[in-house]
Short mmCIF file of C-alpha atoms and ligand atoms in Angstrom, two decimals:
data_model
loop_
_atom_site.label_atom_id
_atom_site.label_comp_id
_atom_site.label_asym_id
_atom_site.label_seq_id
_atom_site.Cartn_x
_atom_site.Cartn_y
_atom_site.Cartn_z
CA MET A 12 -18.31 -46.05 -78.57
CA SER A 13 -20.90 -45.87 -75.80
CA ILE A 14 -20.42 -44.77 -72.23
CA LEU A 15 -22.68 -46.11 -69.51
CA VAL A 16 -23.16 -43.66 -66.65
CA VAL A 17 -24.92 -44.15 -63.31
CA GLY A 18 -25.40 -41.18 -61.00
CA SER A 19 -27.84 -38.63 -59.65
CA ILE A 20 -30.33 -36.44 -61.53
CA ALA A 21 -31.42 -33.59 -59.28
CA PHE A 22 -33.23 -30.36 -58.74
CA ASP A 23 -30.50 -27.99 -57.46
CA SER A 24 -30.96 -24.79 -55.54
CA VAL A 25 -27.67 -22.85 -55.57
CA GLU A 26 -26.43 -19.51 -54.34
CA THR A 27 -23.12 -18.03 -55.42
CA PRO A 28 -21.77 -14.42 -55.28
CA PHE A 29 -23.28 -14.07 -58.79
CA GLY A 30 -26.86 -14.99 -58.07
CA LYS A 31 -29.35 -17.56 -56.95
CA VAL A 32 -31.33 -20.31 -58.67
CA LYS A 33 -34.01 -22.60 -57.32
CA GLU A 34 -34.79 -26.11 -58.37
CA VAL A 35 -32.92 -26.11 -61.61
CA LEU A 36 -31.66 -29.18 -63.43
CA GLY A 37 -28.62 -30.67 -61.83
CA GLY A 38 -27.16 -33.93 -60.58
CA SER A 39 -23.91 -35.74 -61.28
CA ALA A 40 -25.32 -37.90 -64.11
CA SER A 41 -26.92 -34.93 -65.75
CA TYR A 42 -23.69 -32.86 -65.99
CA PHE A 43 -21.60 -35.97 -66.99
CA SER A 44 -24.04 -37.03 -69.71
CA ILE A 45 -24.39 -33.73 -71.35
CA ALA A 46 -20.68 -33.08 -71.35
CA ALA A 47 -19.81 -36.53 -72.68
CA SER A 48 -22.57 -36.33 -75.37
CA PHE A 49 -20.26 -33.97 -77.31
CA PHE A 50 -17.86 -36.90 -77.81
CA ALA A 51 -19.65 -40.24 -77.62
CA ASN A 52 -23.01 -41.96 -77.17
CA VAL A 53 -24.20 -41.89 -73.55
CA ARG A 54 -26.46 -44.46 -71.86
CA LEU A 55 -27.97 -42.98 -68.71
CA VAL A 56 -29.00 -45.09 -65.64
CA ALA A 57 -30.66 -42.91 -63.01
CA VAL A 58 -33.88 -42.22 -61.23
CA VAL A 59 -36.35 -39.29 -61.21
CA GLY A 60 -39.60 -38.73 -59.46
CA GLU A 61 -43.09 -38.00 -60.78
CA ASP A 62 -42.36 -34.29 -60.66
CA PHE A 63 -39.56 -34.42 -63.27
CA PRO A 64 -40.65 -32.38 -66.29
CA GLN A 65 -40.75 -33.61 -69.90
CA GLU A 66 -38.76 -30.49 -70.84
CA HIS A 67 -35.63 -31.87 -69.20
CA LEU A 68 -36.10 -35.37 -70.75
CA ASP A 69 -36.33 -33.64 -74.12
CA PHE A 70 -33.03 -31.89 -73.46
CA PHE A 71 -31.26 -35.19 -72.78
CA GLN A 72 -32.88 -36.75 -75.86
CA GLU A 73 -31.90 -33.75 -78.11
CA LYS A 74 -28.32 -34.35 -77.03
CA GLY A 75 -28.65 -37.99 -78.03
CA VAL A 76 -28.51 -39.37 -74.42
CA ASP A 77 -30.14 -42.83 -74.32
CA LEU A 78 -32.78 -42.85 -71.53
CA GLN A 79 -33.75 -46.53 -71.57
CA GLY A 80 -32.09 -46.98 -68.17
CA LEU A 81 -33.83 -43.98 -66.60
CA GLN A 82 -36.37 -45.03 -63.95
CA ARG A 83 -39.31 -42.86 -62.91
CA LEU A 84 -40.53 -43.77 -59.45
CA PRO A 85 -43.51 -42.54 -57.40
CA GLY A 86 -42.40 -39.64 -55.29
CA LEU A 87 -40.17 -36.61 -55.58
CA THR A 88 -36.89 -36.22 -57.56
CA PHE A 89 -33.67 -35.85 -55.57
CA ARG A 90 -33.01 -32.32 -54.36
CA TRP A 91 -29.77 -30.63 -53.29
CA GLU A 92 -29.04 -27.16 -52.03
CA GLY A 93 -25.67 -25.49 -51.90
CA LYS A 94 -23.95 -22.18 -51.32
CA TYR A 95 -20.64 -20.76 -52.34
CA GLY A 96 -19.05 -17.77 -50.65
CA GLN A 97 -16.43 -15.27 -51.91
CA ASN A 98 -13.97 -18.27 -52.06
CA ILE A 99 -15.69 -20.01 -54.96
CA ASN A 100 -13.58 -23.16 -54.27
CA GLU A 101 -15.39 -23.75 -50.99
CA ARG A 102 -18.88 -25.21 -51.09
CA GLN A 103 -21.39 -25.54 -48.23
CA THR A 104 -24.15 -28.17 -48.62
CA LEU A 105 -27.35 -26.69 -47.11
CA SER A 106 -29.63 -29.66 -47.67
CA THR A 107 -29.70 -33.07 -49.31
CA CYS A 108 -33.19 -34.63 -49.81
CA LEU A 109 -32.66 -38.02 -51.33
CA ASN A 110 -36.35 -38.67 -52.07
CA VAL A 111 -36.68 -41.38 -54.77
CA PHE A 112 -32.83 -41.68 -54.75
CA GLU A 113 -33.16 -43.41 -51.43
CA VAL A 114 -34.98 -46.43 -52.84
CA PHE A 115 -33.17 -46.46 -56.20
CA GLN A 116 -31.84 -49.86 -57.40
CA PRO A 117 -29.97 -49.44 -60.66
CA GLU A 118 -31.03 -51.96 -63.32
CA ILE A 119 -28.82 -52.14 -66.36
CA PRO A 120 -30.84 -52.80 -69.55
CA GLU A 121 -29.62 -55.80 -71.57
CA GLN A 122 -28.27 -53.55 -74.42
CA TYR A 123 -26.24 -51.55 -72.01
CA ARG A 124 -24.35 -54.53 -70.43
CA SER A 125 -21.61 -54.68 -73.07
CA SER A 126 -20.71 -51.01 -72.65
CA GLN A 127 -16.89 -50.63 -72.86
CA TYR A 128 -16.78 -47.39 -70.90
CA VAL A 129 -18.39 -46.96 -67.57
CA PHE A 130 -18.61 -43.82 -65.36
CA LEU A 131 -19.75 -44.31 -61.74
CA ALA A 132 -20.85 -40.77 -60.88
CA ASN A 133 -21.77 -39.53 -57.47
CA ILE A 134 -24.16 -42.05 -55.96
CA ASP A 135 -23.96 -44.51 -53.02
CA PRO A 136 -20.89 -46.67 -53.54
CA ASP A 137 -22.91 -49.89 -52.89
CA LEU A 138 -25.02 -48.87 -55.90
CA GLN A 139 -21.89 -48.28 -57.91
CA LEU A 140 -20.87 -51.85 -57.25
CA LYS A 141 -24.26 -53.16 -58.10
CA VAL A 142 -23.89 -51.54 -61.53
CA LEU A 143 -20.46 -53.09 -62.11
CA LYS A 144 -21.86 -56.56 -61.22
CA GLN A 145 -24.37 -56.15 -64.11
CA VAL A 146 -21.81 -55.13 -66.84
CA ASN A 147 -19.57 -57.52 -68.81
CA ALA A 148 -15.94 -56.65 -68.55
CA PRO A 149 -15.75 -52.97 -69.48
CA LYS A 150 -12.52 -51.72 -71.04
CA LEU A 151 -12.38 -48.66 -68.68
CA THR A 152 -14.16 -47.90 -65.36
CA VAL A 153 -13.95 -44.40 -64.05
CA GLY A 154 -15.55 -43.35 -60.84
CA ASP A 155 -16.14 -40.45 -58.51
CA THR A 156 -17.37 -39.91 -54.97
CA MET A 157 -18.18 -37.08 -52.60
CA ASN A 158 -18.11 -36.04 -48.99
CA PHE A 159 -21.63 -37.24 -48.33
CA TYR A 160 -20.56 -40.88 -49.00
CA ILE A 161 -17.07 -40.57 -47.48
CA GLU A 162 -18.85 -39.54 -44.25
CA GLY A 163 -21.79 -41.96 -44.52
CA ASN A 164 -20.26 -45.12 -46.10
CA LEU A 165 -16.53 -45.07 -45.94
CA SER A 166 -16.10 -48.92 -46.25
CA GLY A 167 -18.35 -48.87 -49.31
CA VAL A 168 -16.27 -46.01 -50.90
CA LYS A 169 -13.08 -47.95 -50.35
CA GLU A 170 -14.54 -51.12 -51.80
CA SER A 171 -15.90 -49.35 -54.90
CA LEU A 172 -12.54 -47.69 -55.37
CA ARG A 173 -10.93 -51.18 -55.77
CA ALA A 174 -13.13 -51.75 -58.82
CA MET A 175 -12.17 -48.50 -60.61
CA ASP A 176 -9.38 -48.07 -63.13
CA ILE A 177 -9.37 -44.31 -62.66
CA MET A 178 -10.79 -42.27 -59.79
CA THR A 179 -11.68 -38.59 -60.15
CA ILE A 180 -12.02 -36.73 -56.83
CA ASN A 181 -11.82 -33.22 -55.72
CA GLU A 182 -9.13 -31.76 -53.54
CA GLU A 183 -11.17 -31.47 -50.35
CA GLU A 184 -12.55 -34.93 -50.73
CA VAL A 185 -9.22 -36.60 -51.39
CA LYS A 186 -7.85 -35.15 -48.12
CA GLN A 187 -10.93 -36.25 -46.32
CA LEU A 188 -10.74 -39.78 -47.74
CA THR A 189 -7.01 -40.37 -47.19
CA GLY A 190 -6.39 -38.18 -44.07
CA GLU A 191 -3.43 -36.63 -46.02
CA THR A 192 -3.04 -32.95 -46.50
CA ASN A 193 -0.28 -33.25 -49.16
CA LEU A 194 -1.88 -34.02 -52.56
CA VAL A 195 0.84 -36.25 -53.89
CA ARG A 196 0.82 -38.32 -50.75
CA ALA A 197 -3.00 -38.41 -50.85
CA ALA A 198 -3.00 -39.50 -54.53
CA LYS A 199 -0.47 -42.29 -53.77
CA LYS A 200 -2.71 -43.52 -50.97
CA ILE A 201 -5.69 -43.68 -53.42
CA LEU A 202 -3.50 -45.71 -55.84
CA SER A 203 -2.71 -48.10 -53.01
CA PHE A 204 -6.46 -48.76 -52.68
CA GLY A 205 -6.71 -50.02 -56.23
CA PRO A 206 -7.12 -47.57 -59.05
CA LYS A 207 -4.20 -47.27 -61.63
CA THR A 208 -4.80 -43.58 -62.01
CA VAL A 209 -6.19 -40.80 -59.78
CA ILE A 210 -7.26 -37.37 -61.02
CA ILE A 211 -7.62 -34.65 -58.36
CA LYS A 212 -9.82 -31.81 -59.40
CA ARG A 213 -8.62 -28.56 -57.93
CA GLY A 214 -11.27 -26.00 -58.99
CA GLU A 215 -9.65 -22.76 -60.10
CA TYR A 216 -6.21 -24.40 -59.56
CA GLY A 217 -6.70 -26.98 -62.27
CA ALA A 218 -6.21 -30.75 -62.14
CA LEU A 219 -3.49 -33.26 -61.16
CA MET A 220 -3.28 -36.73 -62.67
CA LEU A 221 -1.12 -39.26 -61.02
CA SER A 222 -0.33 -42.89 -61.91
CA ARG A 223 2.44 -45.15 -60.53
CA ASP A 224 4.93 -43.92 -63.14
CA SER A 225 3.52 -40.57 -64.41
CA ILE A 226 2.42 -37.21 -63.06
CA PHE A 227 0.57 -34.59 -65.06
CA SER A 228 -0.58 -31.15 -63.82
CA VAL A 229 -2.74 -28.72 -65.69
CA PRO A 230 -4.06 -25.28 -64.80
CA ALA A 231 -7.71 -24.29 -64.97
CA TYR A 232 -8.82 -22.19 -67.93
CA PRO A 233 -8.41 -18.57 -66.68
CA LEU A 234 -11.93 -17.28 -66.57
CA GLU A 235 -12.77 -13.79 -65.37
CA THR A 236 -16.06 -14.91 -63.83
CA VAL A 237 -16.95 -18.22 -62.38
CA CYS A 238 -20.68 -17.90 -62.03
CA ASP A 239 -21.49 -21.36 -60.53
CA PRO A 240 -18.93 -24.19 -59.94
CA THR A 241 -21.68 -26.81 -59.42
CA GLY A 242 -21.22 -29.77 -61.77
CA ALA A 243 -17.63 -28.81 -62.79
CA GLY A 244 -16.32 -32.10 -61.58
CA ASP A 245 -18.87 -34.11 -63.47
CA SER A 246 -18.44 -32.03 -66.63
CA PHE A 247 -14.66 -32.63 -66.31
CA ALA A 248 -15.36 -36.33 -66.21
CA GLY A 249 -17.72 -36.18 -69.13
CA GLY A 250 -15.11 -34.46 -71.33
CA PHE A 251 -12.39 -36.79 -70.01
CA LEU A 252 -14.14 -40.08 -70.55
CA GLY A 253 -15.95 -38.82 -73.68
CA TYR A 254 -12.69 -38.14 -75.37
CA LEU A 255 -11.18 -41.50 -74.32
CA ALA A 256 -14.29 -43.35 -75.57
CA ARG A 257 -14.24 -41.60 -78.85
CA ASN A 258 -10.53 -42.28 -79.48
CA ARG A 259 -10.53 -45.85 -78.01
CA LYS A 260 -7.15 -45.48 -76.52
CA CYS A 261 -6.10 -45.24 -72.78
CA ASP A 262 -2.31 -44.71 -73.13
CA ASP A 263 -0.58 -41.95 -71.17
CA LYS A 264 -0.66 -39.47 -74.09
CA SER A 265 -4.45 -40.05 -74.55
CA LEU A 266 -5.00 -39.66 -70.86
CA ARG A 267 -3.22 -36.37 -70.92
CA LYS A 268 -5.22 -35.04 -73.81
CA ALA A 269 -8.39 -36.29 -72.15
CA VAL A 270 -7.59 -34.24 -68.97
CA ILE A 271 -7.47 -31.11 -71.16
CA PHE A 272 -10.85 -31.94 -72.75
CA GLY A 273 -12.20 -32.46 -69.17
CA SER A 274 -10.77 -29.07 -68.17
CA VAL A 275 -12.35 -27.50 -71.21
CA MET A 276 -15.79 -28.93 -70.38
CA ALA A 277 -15.50 -27.92 -66.74
CA SER A 278 -14.55 -24.37 -67.75
CA PHE A 279 -17.67 -23.94 -69.85
CA CYS A 280 -19.91 -25.49 -67.15
CA VAL A 281 -18.95 -22.89 -64.59
CA GLU A 282 -19.75 -19.90 -66.89
CA ASP A 283 -23.47 -20.07 -65.99
CA PHE A 284 -25.85 -21.73 -63.56
CA SER A 285 -27.22 -25.31 -64.01
CA LEU A 286 -26.45 -26.84 -67.41
CA ASN A 287 -27.23 -23.57 -69.18
CA ARG A 288 -23.82 -23.06 -70.77
CA LEU A 289 -23.58 -26.71 -71.88
CA LYS A 290 -26.97 -26.27 -73.46
CA SER A 291 -25.84 -23.47 -75.81
CA LEU A 292 -22.32 -24.90 -76.33
CA SER A 293 -21.11 -25.98 -79.81
CA TYR A 294 -18.33 -28.42 -80.64
CA SER A 295 -16.44 -25.65 -82.46
CA GLU A 296 -16.19 -23.66 -79.20
CA ILE A 297 -14.81 -26.81 -77.47
CA GLU A 298 -12.14 -27.12 -80.10
CA LYS A 299 -11.36 -23.47 -79.86
CA ARG A 300 -10.84 -23.59 -76.14
CA PHE A 301 -8.76 -26.75 -76.42
CA GLY A 302 -6.36 -24.76 -78.74
CA GLU A 303 -6.28 -21.93 -76.22
CA PHE A 304 -5.34 -24.52 -73.50
CA LYS A 305 -2.44 -25.62 -75.68
CA GLU A 306 -1.21 -22.02 -75.99
CA LEU A 307 -1.64 -21.50 -72.27
CA THR A 308 0.69 -24.40 -71.30
CA LYS A 309 3.24 -24.10 -74.11
CA PHE A 310 6.66 -22.91 -73.21
P1 AMP B 8 -19.98 -31.54 -58.54
O1 AMP B 8 -20.11 -30.04 -58.38
O2 AMP B 8 -19.41 -31.98 -59.83
O3 AMP B 8 -19.32 -32.14 -57.37
O4 AMP B 8 -21.53 -32.18 -58.50
C1 AMP B 8 -22.59 -31.39 -58.18
C2 AMP B 8 -23.90 -32.25 -58.35
O5 AMP B 8 -23.91 -33.30 -57.38
C3 AMP B 8 -25.08 -31.40 -58.07
O6 AMP B 8 -25.73 -31.06 -59.26
C4 AMP B 8 -25.88 -32.19 -57.09
O7 AMP B 8 -27.17 -32.38 -57.51
C5 AMP B 8 -25.22 -33.52 -57.01
N1 AMP B 8 -25.16 -34.11 -55.65
C6 AMP B 8 -25.14 -33.41 -54.46
N2 AMP B 8 -25.18 -34.29 -53.45
C7 AMP B 8 -25.21 -35.53 -53.95
C8 AMP B 8 -25.29 -36.81 -53.41
N3 AMP B 8 -25.32 -36.99 -52.08
N4 AMP B 8 -25.38 -37.88 -54.32
C9 AMP B 8 -25.35 -37.66 -55.56
N5 AMP B 8 -25.29 -36.46 -56.14
C10 AMP B 8 -25.22 -35.40 -55.38
#
């Protein structure tokens, strides 16, 4: 099964207590696509500028990501700069330079329009909705958002929420979006906006999935070193939706298993900067960590 993803491709500059990198491959759609590519075919809709190197395109292609929907526009690729302090759960955005992202209008190639699984990664919510208008009745639509859009286009975020079956969002952003400090109350408020399920990503504290009649909580994989948390949320979504697309089922049991695959992919992502760890990852390592997760939560 194929997954259609729309989101950002970026050059990230990141500082964490473990080091500093400048203009490395990043972006919500990049992390999602590579993580999901371990499970299903991925069709990428995004934009890059003239400065985007062939080396990164080759990487996507090696992982089997379909780039027919990737636009290259005159100008520079989107750039984002962030910094993490000793509390690795807290991120400070130092700069966001939209560049070609500012004029991006997603166009869904004809072959992509029947995609059954859609992921609306971090991108302006108006563009998320434009994508949905171009696809024919997907089986499952999962979406994300971030502080940048909650602050800049709140009404758009709420409208795009209505069109999602499942929303993934991080703890800080769900509080910002709902005005609730209690996570269960915040999740219920998100459900009242439209989605059937909400997954709150809690960094080193794991993830919480809530539907009208079900609640599921998982810890994060206990790593000794979290090198760089950037992209963990999108890698989580890649493992989550990748697993669902591969298994073609969305019942409660499958959703729970998908949350574990999401957590596994996020745990690999944070072991190194950029997409470096996902680059060297093998499917047998994913399976092994999935087994370790089972042990971790068995009692
Ligand atoms: P995550 O850590 O999963 O929330 O996502 C991090 C990625 O989001 C980084 O690689 C950034 O390039 C990307 N990003 C940062 N700001 C934005 C934005 N305003 N729109 C879309 N993507 C963004």
